[in-house]
Amino acid sequence: MISEVELIKRIRRFPSPPSPPDLLKGIGDDCAVFRPGGADTLSLITTDTLVEGVHFDLSWHPPQLLGQKAAAVNLSDIAAMGGIPRFALLSMAIPTTMAVSNVDAVLEGFLHALTHAGVSLIGGDTVRSDQGLTLSVTVIGEVESGQVLYRSGAKAGDQIWVSGWLGQAAAGLALCRQGQAERKALYPALLDAHLAPKPETALGRALAQSGLVTAMIDMSDGLASDLAHLCEESGLGALVRAESLPISGDCREASQALGLVPEGLAISGGEDFSLLFTAPPAARNAIAGLAGQAVGGQLHLIGEMIEGQGVLLSGDGPSRHIEFQGFDHFSGDRP
Ligand SMILES: [Mg+2]
């Protein structure tokens, strides 16, 4: 089946009208960016669709947490631009067999996440589905024009940072798939990462306002893919040190129990929804301080931007290319 990268290339091949001057960024970033009415505040817009059987499995995903996740994955894209989320639209394709109480639970989780983020639901659509539940969400946000962060601003020599642990959501998904209740109960943080990810809205804002960050993307498809996108848009390569990959003790322990390689989950497991960003080495202490004070989160340095192309992983042996080894929704191998 066609990959997302290939599909975007094909879309770009079609003739399109000239880009209007108030459009600052179309396809190719976490959000489209435009300047309404010449204002200093830019508008951000993003959309994401979650399909039953491809992105979630209701046999283990509580509907309330699914609603929360549908909001979170979109809020994460606004965070990746350094923006403030404002409005949301929700379209649902609902199976005729779905209990109304479960529809209510999805809505409750979705609206809870929006309320927590200060976002208003302003519209959407509902249709009948013969093929499972689909949730399609659009979020509109805003950001000051001097503070918007694109994928394209990284410079050679910039350090590469990630917020939080990598591979948590993939380990949580593996636990859910395997389905052993006693084992799942041991790793609530991993399950949470898969079932109810938290967008890094406050961190995204703090990083944008700091003026220290050169490029940013959220981690939806896995480090190998998301960093490759940032590299492509910045016209550079990246070198990641295997020993610097932030992998939690829980992830290592659960991986061992499940017969999985934790580094593999960290590199190609998707859906962590942490932020991946670049900044010059001189900003290192300021960024580390900012994480501690402003957001209380953990930031990890994992490598640096280099001249060239692709994502190199350095470990014990020779460095190897890992770009685009992440989860591609079109490859049809999840959940
Ligand atoms: Mg994104």
Coordinates of C-alpha atoms and ligand atoms in Angstrom, one line a residue:
M1 CA 0.0 0.0 0.0
I2 CA 1.1 3.6 -0.7
S3 CA 3.1 5.2 2.1
E4 CA 2.2 8.6 3.6
V5 CA 5.5 10.1 2.4
E6 CA 4.7 8.8 -1.2
L7 CA 1.1 10.1 -1.0
I8 CA 2.3 13.6 -0.1
K9 CA 4.8 13.5 -2.9
R10 CA 2.0 12.6 -5.3
I11 CA -0.3 15.4 -4.0
R12 CA 2.6 17.9 -4.6
R13 CA 2.9 16.8 -8.2
F14 CA -0.7 17.9 -9.1
P15 CA -0.9 21.5 -10.4
S16 CA -2.2 23.9 -7.8
P17 CA -3.0 27.6 -7.8
P18 CA -0.1 29.9 -6.7
S19 CA 0.3 30.0 -2.9
P20 CA -1.6 33.0 -1.5
P21 CA 0.7 35.5 0.3
D22 CA -1.1 35.0 3.7
L23 CA -0.2 31.2 3.7
L24 CA 3.1 30.8 5.5
K25 CA 3.2 27.0 5.5
G26 CA 1.1 24.4 3.7
I27 CA 1.7 20.7 3.5
G28 CA 4.9 19.5 5.2
D29 CA 4.8 20.5 8.9
D30 CA 2.7 19.6 12.0
C31 CA 0.2 22.4 11.2
A32 CA -0.6 24.6 8.3
V33 CA 0.2 28.3 9.2
F34 CA -1.5 31.4 7.8
R35 CA -1.8 35.0 8.8
P36 CA -5.4 36.1 8.9
G37 CA -5.9 39.7 7.9
G38 CA -2.2 40.6 8.2
A39 CA -2.3 40.1 12.0
D40 CA 0.7 39.6 14.2
T41 CA -0.9 36.4 15.5
L42 CA -0.7 33.5 13.1
S43 CA -3.4 30.8 12.8
L44 CA -2.5 27.1 13.0
I45 CA -4.6 24.3 11.7
T46 CA -4.2 20.5 11.9
T47 CA -6.3 17.4 11.4
D48 CA -5.9 13.7 12.4
T49 CA -8.1 10.7 12.0
L50 CA -8.2 7.6 14.2
V51 CA -9.8 4.5 12.7
E52 CA -10.9 1.4 14.6
G53 CA -8.8 -1.6 13.7
V54 CA -5.9 0.6 12.4
H55 CA -5.2 3.1 15.2
F56 CA -7.2 1.6 18.1
D57 CA -8.8 -1.5 19.4
L58 CA -11.9 -1.1 21.5
S59 CA -11.4 -4.5 23.1
W60 CA -8.7 -2.9 25.3
H61 CA -9.1 0.8 24.7
P62 CA -11.6 2.3 27.1
P63 CA -13.9 4.7 25.0
Q64 CA -13.3 7.6 27.4
L65 CA -9.5 7.4 27.0
L66 CA -9.9 7.0 23.3
G67 CA -11.9 10.3 23.2
Q68 CA -9.1 11.9 25.2
K69 CA -6.4 10.5 22.8
A70 CA -8.3 11.8 19.7
A71 CA -8.0 15.3 21.2
A72 CA -4.4 14.8 22.4
V73 CA -2.9 13.8 19.1
N74 CA -4.2 17.0 17.5
L75 CA -3.3 19.2 20.5
S76 CA 0.2 17.7 20.2
D77 CA 0.6 19.1 16.6
I78 CA -0.3 22.6 17.9
A79 CA 2.2 22.2 20.7
A80 CA 4.8 21.2 18.1
M81 CA 4.5 24.7 16.5
G82 CA 4.7 26.4 19.9
G83 CA 1.1 27.4 19.6
I84 CA -2.0 27.8 21.8
P85 CA -4.9 25.5 20.9
R86 CA -8.2 27.4 20.6
F87 CA -11.0 25.6 18.7
A88 CA -11.8 22.0 17.7
L89 CA -14.1 20.2 15.3
L90 CA -15.0 16.5 15.7
S91 CA -16.4 14.3 13.0
M92 CA -17.5 10.8 14.0
A93 CA -18.4 7.8 11.8
I94 CA -20.4 5.7 14.4
P95 CA -21.2 2.0 13.9
T96 CA -24.9 1.2 14.2
T97 CA -24.0 -1.5 16.7
M98 CA -22.1 0.9 19.1
A99 CA -23.8 1.4 22.5
V100 CA -24.9 5.0 23.1
S101 CA -23.2 4.8 26.5
N102 CA -19.9 4.1 24.7
V103 CA -20.5 7.1 22.3
D104 CA -21.1 9.2 25.4
A105 CA -17.9 8.0 27.0
V106 CA -15.9 8.9 23.8
L107 CA -17.4 12.4 23.9
E108 CA -16.8 12.7 27.6
G109 CA -13.1 11.9 27.2
F110 CA -12.8 14.2 24.2
L111 CA -14.5 17.1 25.9
H112 CA -12.5 16.6 29.1
A113 CA -9.2 16.9 27.2
L114 CA -10.5 20.0 25.3
T115 CA -11.7 21.7 28.5
H116 CA -8.3 20.9 30.2
A117 CA -6.6 22.6 27.3
G118 CA -9.0 25.6 27.2
V119 CA -10.3 24.6 23.8
S120 CA -13.9 25.0 22.6
L121 CA -15.7 22.5 20.4
I122 CA -17.2 24.5 17.6
G123 CA -18.5 22.0 15.1
G124 CA -18.2 18.7 13.3
D125 CA -20.3 16.0 11.7
T126 CA -21.7 12.6 12.5
V127 CA -22.3 9.8 10.0
R128 CA -23.2 6.1 10.2
S129 CA -20.4 3.6 9.7
D130 CA -20.6 0.0 8.6
Q131 CA -16.9 -0.5 9.3
G132 CA -16.1 0.4 12.9
L133 CA -15.7 3.8 14.6
T134 CA -13.7 6.6 13.0
L135 CA -12.9 9.9 14.8
S136 CA -11.6 12.8 12.7
V137 CA -10.5 15.8 14.6
T138 CA -9.4 19.3 13.5
V139 CA -7.8 21.7 15.9
I140 CA -7.3 25.4 15.2
G141 CA -4.7 27.3 17.3
E142 CA -2.7 30.5 17.3
V143 CA 0.9 31.6 17.8
E144 CA 2.7 35.0 17.8
S145 CA 4.3 35.5 14.4
G146 CA 7.9 35.8 15.9
Q147 CA 7.6 32.6 17.9
V148 CA 6.2 29.9 15.5
L149 CA 8.5 26.9 15.3
Y150 CA 8.8 24.9 12.0
R151 CA 10.5 21.6 11.2
S152 CA 12.8 23.5 8.9
G153 CA 14.9 25.8 11.0
A154 CA 17.6 23.4 12.3
K155 CA 21.3 24.3 11.7
A156 CA 24.3 21.9 11.4
G157 CA 25.8 21.5 14.9
D158 CA 22.4 22.1 16.7
Q159 CA 21.8 19.6 19.5
I160 CA 18.7 17.3 19.3
W161 CA 16.4 17.1 22.3
V162 CA 13.4 15.0 23.2
S163 CA 10.9 15.5 26.0
G164 CA 10.1 12.5 28.1
W165 CA 10.8 8.8 27.4
L166 CA 10.8 7.1 24.0
G167 CA 9.1 3.8 23.3
Q168 CA 6.6 4.1 26.2
A169 CA 3.5 4.0 24.0
A170 CA 4.8 1.2 21.8
A171 CA 5.6 -0.9 24.9
G172 CA 2.1 -0.1 26.3
L173 CA 0.5 -1.2 22.9
A174 CA 2.5 -4.4 23.0
L175 CA 1.3 -5.1 26.6
C176 CA -2.3 -4.5 25.5
R177 CA -1.9 -6.7 22.4
Q178 CA -0.5 -9.5 24.5
G179 CA -3.4 -9.1 26.9
Q180 CA -2.0 -10.7 30.1
A181 CA -3.9 -8.8 32.8
E182 CA -1.4 -9.4 35.7
R183 CA 1.5 -8.2 33.5
K184 CA -0.4 -5.1 32.3
A185 CA -1.2 -4.1 35.9
L186 CA 2.6 -3.9 36.6
Y187 CA 3.1 -1.0 34.0
P188 CA 0.5 1.7 34.4
A189 CA 2.8 4.3 32.9
L190 CA 3.3 2.3 29.7
L191 CA -0.5 1.7 29.4
D192 CA -1.2 5.3 30.0
A193 CA 1.3 6.3 27.3
H194 CA -0.6 4.2 24.7
L195 CA -4.2 4.7 25.9
A196 CA -4.2 8.4 27.0
P197 CA -1.1 10.3 25.8
K198 CA -0.6 13.8 27.1
P199 CA 0.2 16.7 24.7
E200 CA 3.2 18.8 25.6
T201 CA 1.3 22.1 25.3
A202 CA 3.0 23.9 28.2
L203 CA 6.5 22.8 27.1
G204 CA 5.8 23.7 23.4
R205 CA 4.8 27.2 24.5
A206 CA 7.8 27.6 26.9
L207 CA 10.2 26.5 24.2
A208 CA 8.7 28.8 21.6
Q209 CA 8.8 31.8 24.0
S210 CA 12.4 31.0 25.0
G211 CA 13.6 31.9 21.5
L212 CA 16.3 29.2 21.9
V213 CA 14.8 26.5 19.6
T214 CA 15.5 26.3 15.9
A215 CA 13.1 23.5 14.8
M216 CA 10.5 21.3 16.4
I217 CA 8.2 18.4 15.6
D218 CA 6.0 16.1 17.7
M219 CA 6.7 12.4 18.0
S220 CA 3.8 10.7 16.3
D221 CA 5.4 8.1 14.1
G222 CA 8.6 7.3 16.0
L223 CA 12.0 8.9 16.4
A224 CA 13.4 7.4 13.1
S225 CA 10.5 8.9 11.0
D226 CA 9.9 12.2 12.9
L227 CA 13.6 13.1 13.0
A228 CA 13.8 12.2 9.3
H229 CA 11.0 14.7 8.6
L230 CA 12.8 17.4 10.6
C231 CA 16.1 16.6 8.7
E232 CA 14.4 16.7 5.3
E233 CA 12.7 20.0 6.0
S234 CA 15.9 21.5 7.4
G235 CA 18.1 20.1 4.5
L236 CA 20.4 18.3 7.0
G237 CA 21.2 14.9 8.5
A238 CA 21.2 13.8 12.1
L239 CA 23.4 11.7 14.3
V240 CA 21.7 10.0 17.3
R241 CA 23.8 8.3 20.0
A242 CA 22.2 4.9 20.9
E243 CA 23.4 5.2 24.5
S244 CA 21.5 8.5 24.9
L245 CA 18.1 7.1 23.9
P246 CA 15.9 7.9 26.8
I247 CA 14.4 4.5 27.7
S248 CA 12.6 4.1 31.1
G249 CA 13.2 1.2 33.5
D250 CA 9.6 0.1 32.9
C251 CA 10.1 0.0 29.2
R252 CA 13.3 -2.1 29.5
E253 CA 11.6 -4.5 32.0
A254 CA 8.4 -4.9 30.0
S255 CA 10.4 -5.3 26.7
Q256 CA 12.3 -8.1 28.3
A257 CA 9.2 -9.9 29.5
L258 CA 7.6 -9.5 26.0
G259 CA 10.7 -10.6 24.1
L260 CA 11.1 -7.1 22.5
V261 CA 14.2 -4.9 22.0
P262 CA 13.6 -1.6 24.0
E263 CA 15.9 0.3 21.6
G264 CA 13.7 -0.8 18.7
L265 CA 10.6 0.5 20.5
A266 CA 12.5 3.8 21.2
I267 CA 13.5 4.2 17.5
S268 CA 10.5 3.0 15.6
G269 CA 7.6 2.8 18.1
G270 CA 5.3 5.7 17.4
E271 CA 2.7 7.7 19.3
D272 CA 4.8 9.0 22.2
F273 CA 3.6 12.5 21.5
S274 CA 6.6 14.1 23.1
L275 CA 8.4 16.9 21.4
L276 CA 11.6 16.6 19.4
F277 CA 13.5 19.8 18.9
T278 CA 16.8 21.3 18.0
A279 CA 18.8 24.2 19.6
P280 CA 22.4 25.5 19.4
P281 CA 24.8 24.0 22.0
A282 CA 25.1 27.4 23.7
A283 CA 21.5 27.1 24.7
R284 CA 22.0 23.8 26.5
N285 CA 21.9 25.1 30.1
A286 CA 19.0 27.5 29.5
I287 CA 16.9 24.7 27.9
A288 CA 17.7 22.3 30.7
G289 CA 16.8 24.9 33.2
L290 CA 13.6 25.8 31.4
A291 CA 12.4 22.2 31.5
G292 CA 13.0 22.0 35.3
Q293 CA 11.3 25.3 36.2
A294 CA 8.6 25.9 33.7
V295 CA 7.3 22.5 32.9
G296 CA 8.8 20.1 35.4
G297 CA 9.4 17.6 32.6
Q298 CA 12.4 15.7 31.6
L299 CA 14.4 16.7 28.6
H300 CA 17.0 14.4 27.0
L301 CA 19.9 15.3 24.6
I302 CA 20.1 12.5 22.1
G303 CA 22.5 13.7 19.3
E304 CA 23.2 16.5 16.9
M305 CA 22.3 17.8 13.4
I306 CA 25.0 17.2 10.8
E307 CA 25.6 18.1 7.2
G308 CA 24.2 15.5 4.8
Q309 CA 21.0 13.5 4.8
G310 CA 19.1 10.9 6.8
V311 CA 19.3 9.8 10.4
L312 CA 22.4 8.0 11.6
L313 CA 22.4 5.9 14.8
S314 CA 25.8 5.5 16.4
G315 CA 26.4 2.6 18.8
D316 CA 29.0 0.0 19.4
G317 CA 29.5 -0.9 15.7
P318 CA 29.5 1.3 12.7
S319 CA 26.8 4.0 12.4
R320 CA 23.7 2.9 10.5
H321 CA 20.9 4.7 8.8
I322 CA 17.5 4.5 10.5
E323 CA 15.4 7.1 8.8
F324 CA 11.7 6.3 8.2
Q325 CA 11.8 3.0 10.2
G326 CA 8.8 4.3 12.2
F327 CA 5.2 3.4 12.2
D328 CA 3.4 4.3 9.0
H329 CA -0.3 4.3 9.4
F330 CA -0.6 3.1 5.8
S331 CA 1.5 0.0 6.3
G332 CA -1.5 -1.5 8.1
D333 CA 0.4 -3.3 10.8
R334 CA -1.3 -1.8 13.8
P335 CA -2.8 -2.4 16.3
Ligands
MG1 MG 2.9 16.0 14.1

